[in-house]
Short mmCIF file of C-alpha atoms and ligand atoms in Angstrom, two decimals:
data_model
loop_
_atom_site.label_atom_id
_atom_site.label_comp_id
_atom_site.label_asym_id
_atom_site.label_seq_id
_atom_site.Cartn_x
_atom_site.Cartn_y
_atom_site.Cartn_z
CA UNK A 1 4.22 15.95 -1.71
CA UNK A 2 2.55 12.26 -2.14
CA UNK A 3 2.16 12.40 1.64
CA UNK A 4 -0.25 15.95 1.48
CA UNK A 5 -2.11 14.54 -1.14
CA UNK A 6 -3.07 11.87 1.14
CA UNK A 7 -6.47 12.26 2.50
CA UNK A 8 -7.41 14.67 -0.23
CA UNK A 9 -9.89 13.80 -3.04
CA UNK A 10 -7.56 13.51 -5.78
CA UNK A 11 -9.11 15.18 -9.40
CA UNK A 12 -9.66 12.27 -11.64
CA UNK A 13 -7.12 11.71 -13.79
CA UNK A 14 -7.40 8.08 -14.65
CA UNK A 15 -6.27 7.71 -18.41
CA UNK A 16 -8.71 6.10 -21.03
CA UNK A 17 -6.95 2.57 -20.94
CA UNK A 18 -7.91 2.90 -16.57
CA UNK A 19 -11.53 3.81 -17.60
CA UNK A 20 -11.29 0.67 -19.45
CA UNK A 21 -10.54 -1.37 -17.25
CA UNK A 22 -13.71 -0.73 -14.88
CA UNK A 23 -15.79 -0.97 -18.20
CA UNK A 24 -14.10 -4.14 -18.64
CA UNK A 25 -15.22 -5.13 -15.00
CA UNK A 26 -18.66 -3.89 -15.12
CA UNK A 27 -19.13 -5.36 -19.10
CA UNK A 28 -17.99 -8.95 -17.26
CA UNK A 29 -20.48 -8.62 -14.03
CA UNK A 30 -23.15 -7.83 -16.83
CA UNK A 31 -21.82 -10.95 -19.08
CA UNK A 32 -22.12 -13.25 -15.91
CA UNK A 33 -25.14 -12.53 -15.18
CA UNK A 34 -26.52 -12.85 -18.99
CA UNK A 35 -25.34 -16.01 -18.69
CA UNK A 36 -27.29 -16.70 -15.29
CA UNK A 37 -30.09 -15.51 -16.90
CA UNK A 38 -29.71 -17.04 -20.00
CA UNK A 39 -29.28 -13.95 -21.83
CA UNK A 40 -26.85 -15.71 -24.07
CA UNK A 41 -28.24 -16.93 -27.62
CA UNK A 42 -26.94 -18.98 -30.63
CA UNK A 43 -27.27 -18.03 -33.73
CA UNK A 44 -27.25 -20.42 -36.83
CA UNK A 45 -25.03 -20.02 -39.99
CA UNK A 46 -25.24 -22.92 -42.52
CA UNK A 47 -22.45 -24.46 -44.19
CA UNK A 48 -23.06 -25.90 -47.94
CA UNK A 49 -21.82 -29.03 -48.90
CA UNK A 50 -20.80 -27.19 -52.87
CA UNK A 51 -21.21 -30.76 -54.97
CA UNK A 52 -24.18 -32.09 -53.02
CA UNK A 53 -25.68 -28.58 -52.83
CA UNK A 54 -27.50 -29.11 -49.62
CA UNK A 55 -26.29 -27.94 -46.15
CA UNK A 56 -24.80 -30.67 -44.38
CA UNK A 57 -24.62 -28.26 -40.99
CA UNK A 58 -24.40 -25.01 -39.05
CA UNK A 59 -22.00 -23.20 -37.08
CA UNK A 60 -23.04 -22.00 -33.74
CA UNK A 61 -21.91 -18.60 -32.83
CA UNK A 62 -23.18 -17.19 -29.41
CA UNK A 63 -24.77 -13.84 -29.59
CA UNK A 64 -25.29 -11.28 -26.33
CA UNK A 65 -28.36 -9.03 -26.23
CA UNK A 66 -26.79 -6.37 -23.81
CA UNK A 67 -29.50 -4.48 -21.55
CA UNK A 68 -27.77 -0.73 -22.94
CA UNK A 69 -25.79 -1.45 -25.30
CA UNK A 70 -27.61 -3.67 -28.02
CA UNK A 71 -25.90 -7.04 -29.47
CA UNK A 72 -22.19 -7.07 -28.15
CA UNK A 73 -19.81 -8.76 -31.18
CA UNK A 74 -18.49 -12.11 -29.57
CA UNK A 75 -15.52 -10.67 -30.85
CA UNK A 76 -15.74 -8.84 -28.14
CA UNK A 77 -16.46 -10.20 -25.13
CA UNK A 78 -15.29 -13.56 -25.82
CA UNK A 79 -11.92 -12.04 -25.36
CA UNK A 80 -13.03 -10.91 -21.87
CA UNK A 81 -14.41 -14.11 -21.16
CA UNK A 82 -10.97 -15.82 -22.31
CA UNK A 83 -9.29 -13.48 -19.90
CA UNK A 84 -11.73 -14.45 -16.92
CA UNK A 85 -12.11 -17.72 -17.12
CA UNK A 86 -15.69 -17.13 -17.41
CA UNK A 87 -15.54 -18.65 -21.20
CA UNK A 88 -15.43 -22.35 -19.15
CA UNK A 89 -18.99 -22.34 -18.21
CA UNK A 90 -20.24 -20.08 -21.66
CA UNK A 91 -18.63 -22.77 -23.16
CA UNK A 92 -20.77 -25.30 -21.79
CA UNK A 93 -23.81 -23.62 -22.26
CA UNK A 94 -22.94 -22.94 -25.50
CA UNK A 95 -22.41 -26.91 -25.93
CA UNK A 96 -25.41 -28.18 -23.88
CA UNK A 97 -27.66 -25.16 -26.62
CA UNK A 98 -25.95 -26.55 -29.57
CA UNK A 99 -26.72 -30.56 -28.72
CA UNK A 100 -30.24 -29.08 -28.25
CA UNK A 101 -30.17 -27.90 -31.32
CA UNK A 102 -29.41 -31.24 -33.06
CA UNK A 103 -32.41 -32.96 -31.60
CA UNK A 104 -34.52 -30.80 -32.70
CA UNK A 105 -33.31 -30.90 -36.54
CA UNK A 106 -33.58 -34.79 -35.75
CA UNK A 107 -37.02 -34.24 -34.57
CA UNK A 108 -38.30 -32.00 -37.21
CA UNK A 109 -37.07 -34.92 -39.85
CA UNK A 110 -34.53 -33.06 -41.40
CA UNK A 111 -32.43 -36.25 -42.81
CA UNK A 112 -29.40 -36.30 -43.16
CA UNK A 113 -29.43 -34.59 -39.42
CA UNK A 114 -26.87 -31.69 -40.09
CA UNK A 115 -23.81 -31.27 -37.52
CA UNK A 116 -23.25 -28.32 -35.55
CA UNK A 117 -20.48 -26.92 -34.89
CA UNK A 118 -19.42 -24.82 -31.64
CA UNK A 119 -16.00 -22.93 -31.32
CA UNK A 120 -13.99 -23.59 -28.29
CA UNK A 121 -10.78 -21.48 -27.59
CA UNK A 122 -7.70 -23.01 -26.54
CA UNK A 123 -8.27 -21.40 -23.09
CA UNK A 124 -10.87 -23.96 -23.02
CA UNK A 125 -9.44 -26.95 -24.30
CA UNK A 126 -6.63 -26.80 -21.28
CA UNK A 127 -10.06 -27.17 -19.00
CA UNK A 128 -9.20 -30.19 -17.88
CA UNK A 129 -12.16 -32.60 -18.27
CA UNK A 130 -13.53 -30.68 -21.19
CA UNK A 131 -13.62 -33.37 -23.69
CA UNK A 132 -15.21 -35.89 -20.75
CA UNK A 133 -18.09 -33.08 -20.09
CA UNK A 134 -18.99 -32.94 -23.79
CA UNK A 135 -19.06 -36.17 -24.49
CA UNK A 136 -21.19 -37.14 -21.14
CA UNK A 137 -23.52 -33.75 -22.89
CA UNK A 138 -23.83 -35.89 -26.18
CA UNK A 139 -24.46 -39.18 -25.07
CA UNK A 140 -27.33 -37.25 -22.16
CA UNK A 141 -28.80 -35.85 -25.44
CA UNK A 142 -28.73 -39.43 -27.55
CA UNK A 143 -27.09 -37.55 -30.53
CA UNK A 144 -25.85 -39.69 -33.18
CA UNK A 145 -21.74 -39.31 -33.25
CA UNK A 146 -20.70 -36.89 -35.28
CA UNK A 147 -23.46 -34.61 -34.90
CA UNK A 148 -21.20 -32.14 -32.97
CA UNK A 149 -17.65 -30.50 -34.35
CA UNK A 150 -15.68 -29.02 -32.35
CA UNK A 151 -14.28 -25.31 -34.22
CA UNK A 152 -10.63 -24.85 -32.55
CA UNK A 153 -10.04 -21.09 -32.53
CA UNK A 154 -7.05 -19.99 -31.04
CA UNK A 155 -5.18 -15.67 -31.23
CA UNK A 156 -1.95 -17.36 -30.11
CA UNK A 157 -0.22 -20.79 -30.43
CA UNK A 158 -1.54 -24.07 -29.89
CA UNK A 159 0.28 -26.05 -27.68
CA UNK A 160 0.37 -28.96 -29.96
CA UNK A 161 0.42 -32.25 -27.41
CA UNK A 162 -2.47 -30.87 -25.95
CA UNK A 163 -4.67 -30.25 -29.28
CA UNK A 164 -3.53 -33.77 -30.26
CA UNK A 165 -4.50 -35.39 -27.04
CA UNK A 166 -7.99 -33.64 -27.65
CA UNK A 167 -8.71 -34.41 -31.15
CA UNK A 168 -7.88 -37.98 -30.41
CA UNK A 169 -9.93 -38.35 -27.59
CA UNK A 170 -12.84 -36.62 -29.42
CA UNK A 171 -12.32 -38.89 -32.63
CA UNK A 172 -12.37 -42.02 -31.10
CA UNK A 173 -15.66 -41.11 -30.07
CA UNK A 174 -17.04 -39.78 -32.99
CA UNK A 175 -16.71 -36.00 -32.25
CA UNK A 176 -14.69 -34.13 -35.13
CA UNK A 177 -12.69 -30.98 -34.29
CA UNK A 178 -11.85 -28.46 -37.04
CA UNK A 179 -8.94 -25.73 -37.24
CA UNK A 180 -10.56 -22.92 -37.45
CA UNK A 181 -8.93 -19.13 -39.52
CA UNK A 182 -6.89 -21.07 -41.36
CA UNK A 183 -3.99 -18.58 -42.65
CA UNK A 184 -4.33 -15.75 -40.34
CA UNK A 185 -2.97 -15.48 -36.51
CA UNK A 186 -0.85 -17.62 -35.31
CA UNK A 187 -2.03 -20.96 -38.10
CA UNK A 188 0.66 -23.10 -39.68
CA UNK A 189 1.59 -25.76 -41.62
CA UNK A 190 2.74 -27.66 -38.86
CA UNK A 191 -0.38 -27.39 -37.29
CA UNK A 192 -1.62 -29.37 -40.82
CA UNK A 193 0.86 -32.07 -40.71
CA UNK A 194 1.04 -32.80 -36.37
CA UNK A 195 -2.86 -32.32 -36.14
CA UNK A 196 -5.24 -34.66 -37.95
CA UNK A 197 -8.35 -32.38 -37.96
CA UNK A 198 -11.00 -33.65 -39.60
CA UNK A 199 -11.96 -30.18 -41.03
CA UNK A 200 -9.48 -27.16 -41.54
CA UNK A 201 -11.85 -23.75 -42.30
CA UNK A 202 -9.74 -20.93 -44.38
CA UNK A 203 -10.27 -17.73 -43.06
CA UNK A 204 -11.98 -15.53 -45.22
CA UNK A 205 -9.49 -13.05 -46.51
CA UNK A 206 -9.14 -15.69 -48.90
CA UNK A 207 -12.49 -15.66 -50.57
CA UNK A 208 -12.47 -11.93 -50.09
CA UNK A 209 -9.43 -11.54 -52.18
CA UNK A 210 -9.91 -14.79 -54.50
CA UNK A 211 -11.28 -13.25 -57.76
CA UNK A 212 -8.73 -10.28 -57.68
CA UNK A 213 -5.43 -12.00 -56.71
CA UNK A 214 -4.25 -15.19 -58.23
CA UNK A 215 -2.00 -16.06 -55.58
CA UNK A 216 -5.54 -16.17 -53.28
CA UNK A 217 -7.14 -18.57 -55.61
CA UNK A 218 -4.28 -20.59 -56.02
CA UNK A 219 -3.73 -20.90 -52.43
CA UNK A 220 -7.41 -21.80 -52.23
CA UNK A 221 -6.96 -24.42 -54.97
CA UNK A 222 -4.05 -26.02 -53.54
CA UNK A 223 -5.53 -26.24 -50.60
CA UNK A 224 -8.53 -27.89 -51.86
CA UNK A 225 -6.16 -30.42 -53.05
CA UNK A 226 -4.20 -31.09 -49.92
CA UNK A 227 -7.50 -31.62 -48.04
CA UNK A 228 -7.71 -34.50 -50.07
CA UNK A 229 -4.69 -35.93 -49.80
CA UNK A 230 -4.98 -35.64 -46.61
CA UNK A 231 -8.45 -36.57 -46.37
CA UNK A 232 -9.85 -33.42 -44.46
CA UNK A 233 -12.69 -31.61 -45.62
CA UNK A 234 -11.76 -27.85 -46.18
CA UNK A 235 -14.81 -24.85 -45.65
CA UNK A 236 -14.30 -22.13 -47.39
CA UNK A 237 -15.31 -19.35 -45.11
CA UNK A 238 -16.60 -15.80 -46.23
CA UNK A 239 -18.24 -16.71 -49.37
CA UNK A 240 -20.30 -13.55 -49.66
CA UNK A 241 -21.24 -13.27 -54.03
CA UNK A 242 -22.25 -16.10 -56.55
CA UNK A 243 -19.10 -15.31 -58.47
CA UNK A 244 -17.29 -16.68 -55.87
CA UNK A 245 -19.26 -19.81 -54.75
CA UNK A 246 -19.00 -20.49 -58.87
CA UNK A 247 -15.25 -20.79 -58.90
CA UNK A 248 -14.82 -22.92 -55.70
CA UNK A 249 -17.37 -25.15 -57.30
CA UNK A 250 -15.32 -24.95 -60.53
CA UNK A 251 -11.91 -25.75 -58.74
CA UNK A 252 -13.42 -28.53 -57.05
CA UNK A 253 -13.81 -27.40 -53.14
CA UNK A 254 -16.27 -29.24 -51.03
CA UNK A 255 -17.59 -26.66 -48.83
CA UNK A 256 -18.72 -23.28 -48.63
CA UNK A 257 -19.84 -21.09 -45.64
CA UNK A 258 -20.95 -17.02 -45.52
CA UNK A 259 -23.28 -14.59 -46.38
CA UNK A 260 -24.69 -16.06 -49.41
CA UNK A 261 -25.01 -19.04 -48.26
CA UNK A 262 -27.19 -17.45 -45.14
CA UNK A 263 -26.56 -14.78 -42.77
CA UNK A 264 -26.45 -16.49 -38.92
CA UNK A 265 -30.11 -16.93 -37.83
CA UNK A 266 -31.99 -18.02 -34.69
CA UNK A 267 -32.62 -21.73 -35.20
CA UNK A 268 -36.67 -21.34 -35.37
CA UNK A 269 -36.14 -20.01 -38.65
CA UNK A 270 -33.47 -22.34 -40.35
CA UNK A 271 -35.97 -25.21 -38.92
CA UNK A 272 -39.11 -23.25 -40.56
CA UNK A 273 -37.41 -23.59 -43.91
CA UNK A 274 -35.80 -27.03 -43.67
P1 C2E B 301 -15.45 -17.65 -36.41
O1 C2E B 301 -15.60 -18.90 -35.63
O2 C2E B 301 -14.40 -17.63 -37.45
O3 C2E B 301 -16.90 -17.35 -37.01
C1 C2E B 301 -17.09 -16.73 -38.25
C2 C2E B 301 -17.38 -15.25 -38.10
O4 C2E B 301 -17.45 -14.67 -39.39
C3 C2E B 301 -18.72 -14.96 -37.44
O5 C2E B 301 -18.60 -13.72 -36.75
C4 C2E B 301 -19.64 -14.80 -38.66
O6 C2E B 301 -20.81 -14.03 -38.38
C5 C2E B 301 -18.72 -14.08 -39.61
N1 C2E B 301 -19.08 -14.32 -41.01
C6 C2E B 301 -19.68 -15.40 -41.53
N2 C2E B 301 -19.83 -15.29 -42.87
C7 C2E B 301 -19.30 -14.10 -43.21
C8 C2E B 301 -19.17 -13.41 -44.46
O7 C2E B 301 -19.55 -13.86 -45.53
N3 C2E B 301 -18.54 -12.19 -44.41
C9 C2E B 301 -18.09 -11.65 -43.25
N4 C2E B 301 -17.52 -10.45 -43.30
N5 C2E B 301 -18.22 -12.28 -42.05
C10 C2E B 301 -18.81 -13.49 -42.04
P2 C2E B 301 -19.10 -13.56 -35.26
O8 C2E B 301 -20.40 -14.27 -35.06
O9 C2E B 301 -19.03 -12.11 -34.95
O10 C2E B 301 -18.03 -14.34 -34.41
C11 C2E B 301 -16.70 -13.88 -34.30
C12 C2E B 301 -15.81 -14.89 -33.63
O11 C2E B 301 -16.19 -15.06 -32.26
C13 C2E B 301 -15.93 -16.31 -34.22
O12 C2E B 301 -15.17 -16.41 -35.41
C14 C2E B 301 -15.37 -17.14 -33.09
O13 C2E B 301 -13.96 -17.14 -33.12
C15 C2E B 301 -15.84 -16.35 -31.85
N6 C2E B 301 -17.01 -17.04 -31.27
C16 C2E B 301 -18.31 -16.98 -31.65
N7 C2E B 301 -19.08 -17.76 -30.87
C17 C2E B 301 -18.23 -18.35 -29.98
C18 C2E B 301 -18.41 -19.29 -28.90
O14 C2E B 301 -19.51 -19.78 -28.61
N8 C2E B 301 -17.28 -19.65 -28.19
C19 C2E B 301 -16.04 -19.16 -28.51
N9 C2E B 301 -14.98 -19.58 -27.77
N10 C2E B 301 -15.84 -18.29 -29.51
C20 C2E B 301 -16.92 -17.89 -30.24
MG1 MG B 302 -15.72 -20.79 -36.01
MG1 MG B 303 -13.60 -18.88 -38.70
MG1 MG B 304 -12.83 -16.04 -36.51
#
């Protein structure tokens, strides 16, 4: 029977996960060329320092302009880039935008010159060289250390020696690297007691839930008061209402990051208001 189809234009019958898949190829053809063409922009979202209450720096988070389909969610495609590889060299430009980006708050005077931060997936980190690249970016750019973090984000587990080896190497040359979701996916303690990040972001379920559910805010509290002890500054992300920014304030957390604070924005405008 297989054998007389043979030859034969066969009805389509692909199923919608097949379909997929050649979106999938097409969507990454149309991703590697945005990023040829520099397609690929950053947008800006601010993170407040709570008891200083000025915004000691911004979180870069690559946006995609798609020809057809209007702004793809990095959500999105950075999965397909993860899968392709092709998040190696989006990763660069997004490193090589973001140290461009610190200049020019240092050259528009805006003192203290805030950090900013970039989020590189694990599939990244095991680049080798990756570290190396960044830091021969930073030096190229004459930043001042520390004006770049480093966001770890990672959907499945870190392989520990490796984070370590990276965060070391990034330290001892003034480059902080933050754990990024903190309390979702596949984030753990251990992760808080074999990793010395300089920053650990909670994931924002937390501030969603924290004025309903005491167990929220007193996981939020607590962990305001590990970072501490263990000298690492904590972000609070998804801080969307006043009510909420009032309470970490109350409770003592250092930083703050989402929606009230500001929206992402194109870095002309956060420099226009600086
Ligand atoms: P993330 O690093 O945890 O970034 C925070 C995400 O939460 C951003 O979504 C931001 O727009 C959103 N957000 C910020 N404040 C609020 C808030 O108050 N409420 C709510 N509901 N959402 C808020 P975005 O820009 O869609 O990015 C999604 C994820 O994509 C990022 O999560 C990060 O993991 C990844 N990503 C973004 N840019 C890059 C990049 O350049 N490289 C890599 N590897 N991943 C990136
Ligand atoms: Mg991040
Ligand atoms: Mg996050
Ligand atoms: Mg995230």
């Amino acid at each position: 029977a297989l054998a007389a189809l043979q030859g034969q234009s066969l009805p389509d019958t692909s199923t919608p996960s097949e379909q997929l898949g050649i979106d999938k190829i097409r969507l990454e053809t149309q991703l590697r060329e945005a990023l040829a063409g520099h397609a690929l922009e950053l947008s800006y979202q601010p993170i407040l320092d709570i008891p200083a209450d000025r915004i000691a720096g911004y979180e870069a988070l690559v946006r995609w302009q798609h020809p057809e389909r209007g702004p793809v969610s990095p959500a999105e495609f950075v999965a397909l880039a993860e899968e392709t590889s092709l998040i190696v060299p989006i990763g660069e430009y997004v490193i090589d935008v973001a140290c461009a980006a610190v200049s020019r708050f240092a050259r528009a005077g805006v003192d203290p010159v805030p950090f900013v931060a970039v989020n590189v997936s694990a599939r990244q980190l095991v680049h080798p060289g990756l570290v190396e690249r960044i830091l021969a970016r930073v030096h190229h750019a004459g930043l001042p250390a520390g004006s770049l973090k480093l966001e770890i984000t990672e959907s499945r587990a870190l392989d520990i020696e490796l984070v370590a080896r990276v965060i070391e190497l990034c330290q001892r040359h003034g480059i902080r690297v933050a754990l990024d979701d903190f309390g979702t996916g596949y984030s753990h303690f251990g992760q808080l007691h074999r990793l010395h990040f300089d920053t650990v972001k909670l994931d924002r379920s937390f501030a969603h839930a924290m004025l309903a559910d005491p167990r929220a805010m007193a996981i939020i509290e607590h962990l305001a008061e590990l970072g501490r002890a263990l000298r690492t500054d904590i972000v609070v992300e998804g801080v969307e209402t006043g009510e909420q920014l009032a309470e970490l304030r109350r409770i003592g957390c250092r930083y703050a990051q989402g929606y009230l604070i500001g929206r992402p924005r194109a870095l002309g405008e956060w420099l226009a208001s600086a």
